Amino acid sequence: MGSPDPKRHLWVLGLLPPASALLPSQLVLHTGLDVFWWIGPIIVLIAIPLLDWSIGVDGTNPKDEDYERLSNDRYYRWCTYLMLPVQLIGLVIASYMWAGDELSVVDKLGLAATLGFVSGIGINAAHELGHRVERMERWLAKIALAQSGYGHFFVEHNRGHHVRVATPEDPASARLGESLWEFLPRSVSGSFRSAIALERERLARKGTGWWSVHNHILQAWSMTLVLFGGLVAAFGYQVLPWLLLQAVIGFGLLETVNYVEHYGLLRARRPDGRYARCSPRDSWNSDHLVTNIFLFHLQRHSDHHANPGRRYQTLRTSEQAPQLPAGYAAMIVLAAIPPLWRRVMDARVLAHYGGDITLANVQPRKRRRLLAARGVPAGAEPEAGPRLGGTAA
């Protein structure tokens, strides 16, 4: 019987971006070009967007009758499991090179950027594994987060972001008019505080204090301490700044993707004022094939939020979902340039809500000015958010 997934044999290519950390020394050795220390950013920010543009989109969906078969096929799990050894081997090799005197500071910066991009992609693997109910996969998610030091993501993403997504209360949902550079400190600090509060509440319900072996955040952070401590012990303290730099780049990449995924979108409200269940309308989608392969269908984000229990190979594209003009790899480049980002994306947010800016998640300090620009007089704007049963619900 043939595979119900036409992309089945492509998913293993998702290992190529993390494998980029294994390549720099060999590429430089054989070509003499120091630019290859920067191979991670080159692949993610240049090669993948070009491939997305040339290959195009894939709008195929799995059939309902194939769902169980695809979900239970362990081949797809191994494609994510294998990310971890590739990721960690690359970090060990990089630490060895950071500890030596052969590389210039610029070359070490390039290597740190490459490892940072690998670290960010590792968070995506942790994202996929952390949603699973299997105990082993949840532990693997924490291991994948060790390189970035972003272990609290395990708690905040599942119990915070998925509950509050596309609302003003969610630190990881970007607002219309908010630049990436405004969003990053708000999301990083807000997600950290939220994760601490959520885990403290969970432990209190179990009658357990913060300093417990059952604390998911401490478990994940301990893995980072063991990993970084082991590398410092093996290669010396001179590797520590580079380890910290690649970690910052890694979680910065994650938060930039967060910025892209929900920019300006606001969930509908029920008649009682509470937010409705998350729907495909509340996340930006992209069907660009290459980025979807490398990110394990992360770009089918609308279906992921509407059905967070689905494994990546079963995620579907939806006609209800707002569509990005390019894949995530290209959009994170655009996000770094706020005037270009707003020129492209603000109009798409407004089009998604039929031109009614009051239905969007608007940056509070810019709300009055943005509404006035759309002809909504001061004091006349309605409560933000579409109502179920209305034209935008």
mmCIF file of C-alpha atoms in Angstrom, residues 8 36 42 47 79-80 117 148 156 158 197 201 240 246 288 291 297 319 347 357 361 380 386 391:
data_model
loop_
_atom_site.group_PDB
_atom_site.id
_atom_site.type_symbol
_atom_site.label_atom_id
_atom_site.label_comp_id
_atom_site.label_asym_id
_atom_site.label_seq_id
_atom_site.Cartn_x
_atom_site.Cartn_y
_atom_site.Cartn_z
ATOM 1 C CA ARG A 8 6.685 11.419 3.326
ATOM 2 C CA PHE A 36 30.709 29.641 5.543
ATOM 3 C CA ILE A 42 22.734 31.864 4.908
ATOM 4 C CA ALA A 47 18.541 29.818 0.604
ATOM 5 C CA CYS A 79 12.422 12.637 11.970
ATOM 6 C CA THR A 80 12.059 14.860 15.049
ATOM 7 C CA PHE A 117 19.814 29.356 14.258
ATOM 8 C CA SER A 148 18.679 27.714 24.011
ATOM 9 C CA GLU A 156 4.292 28.761 28.795
ATOM 10 C CA ASN A 158 1.286 24.754 26.182
ATOM 11 C CA ALA A 197 3.189 31.838 37.566
ATOM 12 C CA GLU A 201 0.033 27.437 40.446
ATOM 13 C CA LEU A 240 30.662 30.440 27.905
ATOM 14 C CA GLN A 246 23.936 31.372 20.512
ATOM 15 C CA HIS A 288 5.185 27.398 1.107
ATOM 16 C CA THR A 291 9.852 26.088 4.899
ATOM 17 C CA HIS A 297 4.532 22.070 9.162
ATOM 18 C CA GLU A 319 -9.496 28.339 3.594
ATOM 19 C CA ALA A 347 -3.199 45.962 4.918
ATOM 20 C CA ILE A 357 -9.680 47.959 12.429
ATOM 21 C CA ASN A 361 -5.535 43.295 18.184
ATOM 22 C CA ALA A 380 -16.783 56.171 19.438
ATOM 23 C CA PRO A 386 -15.433 40.648 16.846
ATOM 24 C CA THR A 391 -19.987 39.723 10.285
#
